[in-house]
Coordinates of C-alpha atoms and ligand atoms in Angstrom, one line a residue:
M1 CA -241.6 18.3 202.4
S2 CA -240.8 16.0 205.1
Y3 CA -238.8 16.9 208.0
I4 CA -235.4 15.1 208.0
Y5 CA -234.0 15.6 211.5
R6 CA -230.8 15.1 212.8
M7 CA -229.9 11.9 214.9
D8 CA -228.2 13.6 217.6
H9 CA -231.2 14.2 219.7
Q10 CA -230.5 13.6 223.5
L11 CA -233.5 11.5 223.7
K12 CA -233.8 10.6 227.4
I13 CA -235.9 7.4 228.5
Y14 CA -237.6 6.3 231.9
N15 CA -236.1 3.0 232.5
S16 CA -238.3 1.2 234.6
L17 CA -235.1 -1.5 235.8
S18 CA -232.9 1.5 236.9
R19 CA -236.1 3.7 238.0
G20 CA -234.6 6.9 236.5
K21 CA -234.2 8.6 232.9
E22 CA -231.3 7.7 230.8
L23 CA -229.8 8.7 227.8
F24 CA -231.0 6.2 225.2
V25 CA -228.1 4.8 223.5
P26 CA -229.2 1.9 221.0
L27 CA -227.4 -1.3 220.8
K28 CA -226.5 -0.9 217.2
P29 CA -227.6 2.7 215.6
P30 CA -229.4 3.3 213.3
F31 CA -231.3 0.2 214.2
V32 CA -233.6 0.0 217.3
G33 CA -235.2 -3.3 218.4
M34 CA -238.7 -2.7 220.0
Y35 CA -240.8 -4.8 221.8
S36 CA -244.4 -4.5 223.2
C37 CA -246.7 -7.1 224.6
G38 CA -250.2 -7.4 222.6
P39 CA -253.2 -8.2 223.2
T40 CA -254.7 -11.7 224.5
V41 CA -257.2 -12.2 221.7
Y42 CA -260.3 -13.7 223.3
N43 CA -262.3 -10.2 223.6
E44 CA -262.5 -7.2 222.6
V45 CA -259.6 -4.4 223.6
H46 CA -261.2 -1.8 225.9
L47 CA -259.9 1.8 226.1
G48 CA -257.5 0.9 228.8
N49 CA -255.6 -1.3 226.7
L50 CA -255.6 1.0 223.8
R51 CA -253.7 3.9 226.1
T52 CA -251.0 1.1 226.4
F53 CA -250.6 0.7 222.5
T54 CA -251.1 4.0 222.0
T55 CA -248.2 4.9 224.3
F56 CA -245.7 2.7 222.5
D57 CA -247.1 3.9 218.9
I58 CA -245.9 7.1 219.8
V59 CA -242.3 5.8 220.6
F60 CA -242.4 3.7 217.3
R61 CA -243.6 6.8 215.6
Y62 CA -241.1 9.2 217.4
L63 CA -237.8 6.8 216.8
T64 CA -238.6 6.5 213.2
H65 CA -239.3 10.0 212.9
I66 CA -236.0 11.0 214.2
G67 CA -234.5 8.9 212.0
Y68 CA -233.9 5.6 213.3
K69 CA -234.7 2.3 211.6
V70 CA -236.9 0.8 214.0
R71 CA -237.7 -3.1 214.1
Y72 CA -240.8 -3.2 216.3
V73 CA -242.9 -6.3 217.3
R74 CA -246.0 -6.3 219.1
N75 CA -247.4 -9.9 219.6
I76 CA -250.5 -11.4 219.4
T77 CA -251.5 -13.5 222.5
D78 CA -253.4 -16.5 221.0
A79 CA -252.6 -19.3 223.3
G80 CA -251.3 -20.0 227.1
H81 CA -252.7 -17.2 228.7
L82 CA -254.8 -18.5 231.9
T83 CA -256.9 -16.3 234.4
D84 CA -256.0 -16.4 237.9
D85 CA -259.4 -15.1 239.2
S86 CA -259.8 -18.3 241.4
G87 CA -257.8 -21.0 242.9
E88 CA -257.9 -22.5 239.2
G89 CA -256.3 -21.0 236.4
V90 CA -258.6 -21.3 233.3
D91 CA -257.2 -21.0 229.6
R92 CA -258.6 -17.6 228.2
I93 CA -258.9 -18.5 224.7
S94 CA -259.9 -22.3 225.2
D95 CA -262.6 -21.0 227.4
R96 CA -264.2 -18.3 225.3
A97 CA -264.1 -20.9 222.5
K98 CA -266.4 -23.6 224.6
L99 CA -268.7 -20.4 225.2
E100 CA -269.0 -19.2 221.7
Q101 CA -268.9 -22.6 220.4
L102 CA -266.3 -21.7 218.0
E103 CA -262.7 -23.3 217.3
P104 CA -260.2 -21.6 219.6
M105 CA -258.4 -20.4 216.2
E106 CA -261.8 -18.9 215.3
V107 CA -262.0 -17.0 218.4
V108 CA -258.5 -16.1 217.5
Q109 CA -258.7 -14.8 214.3
K110 CA -262.4 -12.7 215.4
Y111 CA -260.8 -10.8 218.2
T112 CA -257.4 -10.1 216.1
N113 CA -259.7 -8.8 213.4
S114 CA -261.1 -6.6 215.9
F115 CA -258.1 -5.5 217.0
H116 CA -256.9 -4.6 213.9
E117 CA -259.8 -2.4 212.9
V118 CA -259.8 -0.6 216.3
C119 CA -255.9 0.2 215.9
Q120 CA -257.1 1.5 212.3
I121 CA -259.6 3.7 213.8
F122 CA -257.3 5.1 216.4
N123 CA -254.4 5.7 213.9
I124 CA -252.5 3.0 215.9
L125 CA -249.5 1.7 213.1
P126 CA -249.2 -1.9 212.6
P127 CA -246.0 -3.0 214.3
S128 CA -243.0 -4.5 212.0
I129 CA -243.8 -8.0 212.9
E130 CA -246.9 -9.1 214.6
P131 CA -246.0 -12.9 215.5
T132 CA -248.5 -14.9 217.7
A133 CA -247.7 -17.8 220.1
T134 CA -249.2 -20.5 218.1
G135 CA -246.8 -19.5 215.4
H136 CA -244.2 -20.1 217.6
I137 CA -244.6 -23.1 219.6
V138 CA -241.1 -24.9 218.4
E139 CA -239.0 -21.6 219.2
Q140 CA -240.8 -21.7 222.7
I141 CA -240.3 -25.6 223.3
E142 CA -236.4 -24.8 222.1
M143 CA -236.3 -22.3 225.1
V144 CA -237.8 -24.5 227.6
K145 CA -234.9 -27.2 226.8
R146 CA -231.9 -24.4 227.2
I147 CA -233.5 -23.7 230.6
L148 CA -233.8 -27.3 231.5
K149 CA -230.2 -28.0 230.4
N150 CA -229.2 -25.0 232.6
G151 CA -230.5 -26.4 235.3
Y152 CA -233.1 -23.5 236.2
A153 CA -236.4 -25.5 235.5
Y154 CA -238.1 -29.0 236.5
E155 CA -240.5 -31.4 235.5
S156 CA -243.5 -31.9 237.6
K157 CA -246.2 -34.3 236.4
G158 CA -245.6 -33.5 232.6
S159 CA -245.4 -29.6 233.2
I160 CA -242.2 -27.7 233.5
Y161 CA -241.6 -24.9 235.9
F162 CA -239.2 -22.4 236.2
D163 CA -237.0 -22.7 239.5
V164 CA -237.1 -19.3 241.0
R165 CA -234.9 -20.4 244.2
K166 CA -232.3 -22.1 241.8
Y167 CA -232.5 -19.1 239.6
M168 CA -231.8 -16.9 242.7
E169 CA -228.7 -18.9 243.6
K170 CA -226.6 -17.0 240.8
Y171 CA -229.2 -14.0 239.4
K172 CA -231.4 -11.4 241.0
Y173 CA -235.2 -11.9 241.0
G174 CA -237.4 -9.3 241.7
E175 CA -235.5 -6.2 240.6
L176 CA -237.8 -4.8 237.8
S177 CA -240.9 -4.8 240.3
G178 CA -239.2 -4.4 243.3
R179 CA -241.0 -7.7 244.7
N180 CA -239.8 -10.0 247.3
V181 CA -239.8 -13.8 246.4
D182 CA -241.6 -14.5 249.7
D183 CA -244.6 -12.2 249.0
Q184 CA -244.6 -13.8 245.3
Q185 CA -247.5 -16.5 245.8
E186 CA -250.2 -13.9 245.3
G187 CA -250.4 -12.3 241.7
T188 CA -249.2 -15.3 239.7
R189 CA -251.5 -15.8 236.8
E190 CA -250.9 -19.8 237.2
L191 CA -252.4 -20.9 240.2
D192 CA -253.4 -24.2 238.8
G193 CA -251.0 -26.6 239.8
Q194 CA -250.0 -24.9 242.8
E195 CA -249.1 -28.4 244.3
E196 CA -246.9 -29.6 241.9
K197 CA -244.2 -26.7 242.3
K198 CA -241.6 -26.9 244.5
N199 CA -242.1 -23.1 245.4
A200 CA -244.7 -20.8 245.4
A201 CA -242.6 -18.0 243.0
D202 CA -242.0 -20.7 240.8
F203 CA -244.3 -20.5 237.3
A204 CA -245.0 -22.6 234.6
I205 CA -243.0 -22.2 231.4
W206 CA -244.8 -25.4 229.6
K207 CA -248.2 -26.9 230.9
S208 CA -249.5 -29.8 230.9
V209 CA -253.4 -30.3 230.0
A210 CA -255.8 -32.9 229.6
P211 CA -256.6 -34.8 226.1
N212 CA -259.9 -33.1 225.8
H213 CA -258.5 -29.6 226.4
L214 CA -258.9 -27.7 223.0
Q215 CA -255.8 -26.0 222.5
H216 CA -252.8 -28.4 222.8
W217 CA -249.1 -29.3 221.5
V218 CA -247.0 -32.3 221.5
S219 CA -243.9 -31.7 223.3
P220 CA -240.9 -33.7 224.7
W221 CA -243.1 -33.9 228.0
G222 CA -246.1 -34.6 226.6
E223 CA -249.3 -32.6 225.5
G224 CA -249.2 -29.2 226.7
I225 CA -249.7 -25.3 226.2
P226 CA -247.1 -22.8 226.5
G227 CA -246.7 -20.8 229.8
W228 CA -247.8 -17.4 228.8
H229 CA -244.4 -15.6 229.6
L230 CA -242.9 -17.6 227.6
E231 CA -243.9 -16.7 224.2
C232 CA -242.8 -12.9 224.7
S233 CA -239.0 -14.2 225.6
A234 CA -238.9 -16.6 222.7
M235 CA -240.4 -14.2 220.0
S236 CA -238.3 -11.6 221.2
A237 CA -235.0 -13.2 221.4
K238 CA -236.3 -14.7 217.6
Y239 CA -236.7 -11.3 216.1
L240 CA -234.5 -9.3 218.3
G241 CA -231.8 -11.0 219.2
Q242 CA -230.7 -12.0 222.6
Q243 CA -230.5 -8.4 223.9
F244 CA -232.8 -5.7 222.3
D245 CA -233.0 -2.0 223.1
I246 CA -236.7 -1.3 224.4
H247 CA -239.2 -3.3 225.6
G248 CA -242.6 -2.1 226.7
G249 CA -245.9 -2.8 228.4
G250 CA -248.8 -1.5 230.9
M251 CA -247.6 -1.5 234.7
D252 CA -249.7 -4.0 235.5
L253 CA -247.5 -6.4 233.6
K254 CA -244.0 -5.7 235.2
F255 CA -244.9 -8.2 237.8
P256 CA -245.3 -11.2 237.2
H257 CA -245.1 -11.0 233.4
H258 CA -242.0 -9.3 232.8
E259 CA -239.9 -10.3 235.6
C260 CA -240.4 -13.7 234.2
E261 CA -239.3 -12.6 230.7
I262 CA -236.3 -11.7 232.4
A263 CA -235.7 -14.6 234.1
Q264 CA -236.5 -16.9 231.6
S265 CA -234.2 -15.2 228.9
V266 CA -231.1 -14.8 231.4
G267 CA -231.7 -18.8 232.6
A268 CA -231.7 -19.7 228.8
D269 CA -229.0 -17.6 227.5
G270 CA -227.4 -16.3 230.3
I271 CA -228.0 -12.6 229.0
E272 CA -230.0 -9.8 230.4
P273 CA -232.7 -9.2 227.6
V274 CA -233.6 -5.6 227.7
R275 CA -232.1 -2.2 228.1
Y276 CA -234.8 0.0 228.5
W277 CA -238.1 -1.0 230.2
M278 CA -240.9 1.3 229.7
H279 CA -244.0 1.0 231.3
G280 CA -247.2 2.8 230.6
N281 CA -249.4 3.9 233.3
M282 CA -253.0 2.9 233.6
L283 CA -256.4 4.7 232.2
T284 CA -258.7 4.6 235.2
V285 CA -262.4 5.5 236.1
N286 CA -263.0 7.8 239.1
G287 CA -259.6 6.2 240.4
D288 CA -260.1 2.9 239.4
K289 CA -258.1 1.0 236.8
M290 CA -259.9 0.3 234.1
S291 CA -260.7 -3.5 233.6
K292 CA -263.2 -5.7 232.3
S293 CA -263.7 -7.5 235.5
K294 CA -264.8 -4.2 237.5
G295 CA -267.2 -3.7 234.9
N296 CA -265.8 0.0 234.3
S297 CA -264.5 -0.5 231.0
F298 CA -265.6 0.6 227.4
L299 CA -265.3 -0.6 224.4
P300 CA -264.1 1.9 221.6
R301 CA -267.3 1.1 219.7
E302 CA -269.6 2.1 222.6
L303 CA -267.1 5.8 222.9
F304 CA -268.0 6.8 219.1
E305 CA -271.4 5.8 219.7
G306 CA -271.9 7.2 223.2
T307 CA -273.8 4.1 224.0
H308 CA -272.1 3.0 227.4
P309 CA -274.1 4.7 230.7
L310 CA -270.7 6.2 232.0
L311 CA -270.6 8.3 228.4
E312 CA -272.7 11.3 228.0
K313 CA -272.2 11.4 224.5
A314 CA -270.3 10.3 221.7
Y315 CA -266.9 11.2 221.0
A316 CA -264.4 11.2 217.7
P317 CA -261.2 8.5 217.6
M318 CA -259.1 11.3 217.0
A319 CA -260.2 13.5 220.2
V320 CA -260.1 10.8 222.2
R321 CA -256.2 9.8 221.1
F322 CA -255.7 13.4 221.5
F323 CA -257.1 13.2 225.0
M324 CA -254.8 10.4 226.1
L325 CA -251.8 11.9 224.5
Q326 CA -252.6 15.0 226.7
S327 CA -251.2 13.5 229.7
H328 CA -247.6 11.7 230.1
Y329 CA -247.8 8.0 229.5
R330 CA -246.4 7.5 233.1
S331 CA -249.2 9.4 234.9
T332 CA -252.4 7.6 235.3
L333 CA -255.0 9.1 233.2
D334 CA -258.3 9.3 234.5
F335 CA -261.5 9.2 232.2
S336 CA -264.4 11.6 232.7
N337 CA -266.8 13.3 230.2
G338 CA -265.5 16.7 231.5
A339 CA -261.7 16.0 230.9
L340 CA -262.7 14.3 227.4
Q341 CA -265.0 17.7 226.2
G342 CA -262.2 19.7 227.5
S343 CA -259.9 18.0 225.3
E344 CA -262.1 17.7 222.4
K345 CA -262.1 21.6 222.5
G346 CA -258.6 21.9 222.8
F347 CA -258.2 19.7 219.9
A348 CA -260.5 21.5 217.6
R349 CA -258.3 24.6 218.1
L350 CA -255.3 23.1 217.3
M351 CA -256.7 21.3 213.9
N352 CA -258.0 24.7 213.3
A353 CA -254.5 25.9 213.3
Y354 CA -253.4 23.2 211.2
K355 CA -255.9 23.8 208.8
V356 CA -254.8 27.7 208.5
L357 CA -251.4 26.6 208.2
Q358 CA -251.8 24.1 205.3
E359 CA -253.5 27.4 203.6
M360 CA -251.3 30.0 204.4
V361 CA -248.7 31.5 202.0
F362 CA -245.6 33.4 202.8
V363 CA -245.4 36.6 201.5
N364 CA -241.7 38.4 201.2
D365 CA -241.8 41.7 202.7
E366 CA -238.7 43.1 204.6
S367 CA -240.5 46.1 206.0
K368 CA -242.9 43.6 208.2
K369 CA -240.4 41.1 209.5
I370 CA -240.4 41.0 213.1
A371 CA -236.8 39.7 214.5
A372 CA -238.5 38.5 217.9
E373 CA -241.3 36.8 216.4
I374 CA -238.7 34.9 214.2
N375 CA -236.6 34.1 217.3
E376 CA -239.7 32.9 219.1
V377 CA -241.2 30.8 216.7
S378 CA -237.4 28.9 215.9
Q379 CA -237.3 29.0 219.9
L380 CA -241.0 26.7 219.7
C381 CA -240.0 24.3 217.2
K382 CA -236.9 23.7 219.2
E383 CA -238.7 23.0 222.3
V384 CA -241.3 21.0 221.3
Y385 CA -238.8 18.3 220.5
E386 CA -237.0 18.6 223.3
K387 CA -240.2 18.3 225.3
M388 CA -240.3 14.9 223.4
D389 CA -236.6 14.1 224.0
D390 CA -237.6 14.3 227.4
D391 CA -239.0 10.8 228.0
F392 CA -241.7 11.2 225.2
N393 CA -243.6 14.0 227.3
T394 CA -246.3 14.4 224.5
A395 CA -248.3 16.3 227.4
E396 CA -245.8 19.3 227.4
A397 CA -245.0 18.5 223.8
I398 CA -249.1 19.4 223.0
A399 CA -248.7 22.3 225.5
V400 CA -245.9 24.0 222.8
L401 CA -248.1 23.2 220.1
F402 CA -250.7 25.2 221.4
E403 CA -248.1 28.1 221.6
M404 CA -247.2 27.5 218.1
G405 CA -251.1 27.3 217.4
K406 CA -251.5 30.9 218.7
K407 CA -249.1 32.3 216.2
I408 CA -250.3 30.8 213.6
N409 CA -253.6 32.4 214.2
S410 CA -251.9 35.4 214.8
Y411 CA -250.1 35.8 211.6
K412 CA -253.2 35.4 209.4
E413 CA -253.2 38.4 207.5
G414 CA -256.0 39.5 205.1
L415 CA -257.0 36.0 203.3
I416 CA -254.4 34.1 204.5
S417 CA -250.8 35.2 204.7
V418 CA -247.9 36.0 206.7
S419 CA -245.2 38.2 206.5
T420 CA -243.9 39.0 210.0
L421 CA -241.5 35.8 209.6
D422 CA -238.7 35.5 207.4
E423 CA -239.3 32.2 204.7
K424 CA -237.0 29.7 206.3
T425 CA -238.5 30.3 209.9
F426 CA -241.9 30.3 208.6
E427 CA -241.2 26.7 206.6
L428 CA -239.6 25.8 209.9
L429 CA -243.1 26.5 211.9
R430 CA -244.9 24.7 208.8
T431 CA -242.5 21.3 208.9
T432 CA -242.5 21.1 213.1
F433 CA -246.4 21.8 213.2
T434 CA -247.4 19.4 210.4
A435 CA -244.6 16.8 211.6
F436 CA -246.2 16.5 215.0
I437 CA -249.9 16.8 213.9
K438 CA -249.4 14.1 211.3
D439 CA -246.6 12.0 212.1
I440 CA -245.6 11.8 215.4
L441 CA -248.6 12.6 217.4
G442 CA -251.2 10.5 214.4
V443 CA -253.8 12.8 215.1
D444 CA -254.9 14.2 211.9
K445 CA -256.8 11.1 210.5
E446 CA -260.1 12.1 208.9
E447 CA -263.3 10.4 210.5
G448 CA -265.3 8.3 208.5
G449 CA -262.7 7.7 205.6
D450 CA -262.4 9.4 202.4
N451 CA -261.6 13.0 202.7
N452 CA -262.8 14.3 199.5
V453 CA -266.0 12.7 199.8
T454 CA -266.4 14.2 203.3
E455 CA -265.3 17.6 201.8
G456 CA -267.9 17.3 198.7
L457 CA -271.1 16.0 200.8
M458 CA -270.4 19.1 203.4
N459 CA -270.0 21.4 200.5
L460 CA -273.3 20.2 198.9
I461 CA -275.2 20.3 202.3
L462 CA -274.0 23.5 203.4
E463 CA -275.2 24.9 199.4
L464 CA -278.4 23.4 200.5
R465 CA -278.5 25.0 203.5
K466 CA -277.8 28.5 201.6
D467 CA -280.8 28.0 199.5
V468 CA -283.1 27.2 202.2
R469 CA -281.8 30.6 203.8
A470 CA -282.0 32.4 201.0
K471 CA -285.8 31.6 200.9
K472 CA -285.8 32.6 204.5
D473 CA -286.8 28.6 205.5
F474 CA -284.7 29.5 209.0
A475 CA -286.2 26.3 210.5
S476 CA -284.8 24.1 207.9
S477 CA -281.5 26.0 207.9
D478 CA -281.2 25.4 211.8
K479 CA -282.5 21.9 211.7
I480 CA -279.5 21.0 209.4
R481 CA -276.8 22.9 211.6
D482 CA -278.4 21.3 214.5
E483 CA -278.2 17.6 213.0
L484 CA -274.9 18.1 211.9
L485 CA -274.0 19.0 215.5
K486 CA -275.2 15.8 216.7
L487 CA -272.6 14.0 214.3
G488 CA -269.8 16.3 215.9
I489 CA -270.0 18.9 212.7
Q490 CA -270.1 22.5 213.9
V491 CA -271.3 25.0 211.2
K492 CA -270.4 28.5 211.8
D493 CA -271.8 31.2 210.1
G494 CA -269.2 34.4 209.8
K495 CA -268.8 37.4 208.2
E496 CA -266.4 35.5 205.4
G497 CA -269.0 33.1 205.0
V498 CA -269.8 29.7 206.3
S499 CA -267.1 27.2 207.8
W500 CA -267.5 23.9 209.4
S501 CA -265.1 21.6 211.4
V502 CA -265.1 18.3 213.2
N503 CA -265.6 18.3 217.0
Ligands
AMP601 P1 -254.0 -7.9 228.1 O1 -254.9 -8.3 226.9 O2 -254.6 -8.2 229.3 O3 -252.9 -8.5 228.3 O4 -253.9 -6.1 228.2 C1 -252.9 -5.3 227.1 C2 -252.2 -4.6 227.4 O5 -253.3 -3.4 228.1 C3 -251.0 -4.6 228.4 O6 -250.2 -4.0 228.1 C4 -251.5 -4.2 229.7 O7 -250.6 -3.7 230.8 C5 -252.7 -3.1 229.4 N1 -253.9 -2.5 230.0 C6 -254.8 -3.6 230.4 N2 -255.6 -2.5 231.5 C7 -255.1 -1.3 231.5 C8 -255.6 0.2 231.7 N3 -256.7 0.2 232.8 N4 -254.6 1.3 231.2 C9 -253.8 1.3 230.4 N5 -253.3 -0.1 229.9 C10 -254.0 -1.4 230.2
ZN602 ZN1 -245.4 -10.1 227.3

């Protein structure tokens, strides 16, 4: 039975622009338009990137669950993204293509495939539309033309720069990030061509490149590449309209990326593009932002295999996803083996309650019903939604799920039946808990694919173990148990027989 919820949720979203929580009122209910910045596909995503993609996966899942028809656009940046590590900006994709001796589109394909694989492993749902920058060059050129026509950009040596000072004569700039234009010399990703600009705060919306540059397109201003910020403005407008409901990304994208997006959209069409700006906080390691350049990042694969020097052991993808959801998206989350292992235990407990609940049957016995219990369970089912309605507070929602988990375990009578509740409340508990595990948090994905195969193999292994135990070959029996544990499978010998669970 799927849980059909009313859309009269009082969902509140923290809007980075107003710096406060606001009641979520979509422009055209039941439709919601949502955009989040996707990866630049020149290398593999690390766990920090994944935290942000998980955050917006939850937003997408929750809005869908409570009944909205969400069009979720998450782009792939496959052109135009420069580095700013030195005084010279380097084109990330073309640079990587040279390094790996590949076509730029081979680089793009390779890392897009790898990104998709990782998303699948982490149960991050595909968006409704996944547009690429290279597939929208025409739209980007058209947008540059509109900005030029409105007088908010100028041409310099074949590049087009956004004229921030001119824009500020009419509009505010820097509102989202709280930055002052005069400090905006640093932090921009386009230091290359600084001398071509009128002011340091100006940014490229079209960049001229040398004829031997690996990626380039024809434009009215000569051969070049689109500015990085431009793709998100052009593609969000194309698929979601000039104004849409939600725009997300990591905190580090507030400036310059999102600030520039606002200026471009307003400069081109005179309309504030986004109603609710959402920013996810950073995953840190010993307090430092996880980033490739700091050398403190690890790849999802290293996490599952436990092969990074920072990792004490391998961790299962769903335990890692759960770990991330145990903190609110606007708080920083510090990675440590201790914290992850704590989450692993909690996760196993919760999934155990989930398993019990799937098998539980309701027995109608008026004499056993407990009114206070019925009341408490209904209250928890309401509360868990209220936590999500409070700016997607997965951390507090999970705390409520733990309470529900305790109840589920306490109801186990005899084999697996419950009679202390009434049927309606039991069904409410079952549908709410299941919806959270499967649809909202999305943590129920079995590791390693096919459930039936895993189940069958485990039954076979435990059967063989039973045989060796019957022959008093305890060394072999222990070996099986220990080897399974190394794979993250815990075997328990209880009074009622042998059971197993994935850690
Ligand atoms: P990029 O490919 O560098 O543009 O990053 C993709 C997404 O990951 C962006 O939304 C970034 O804000 C986000 N991101 C990068 N580093 C971290 C981190 N350490 N923690 C959380 N999100 C991050
Ligand atoms: Zn973007």
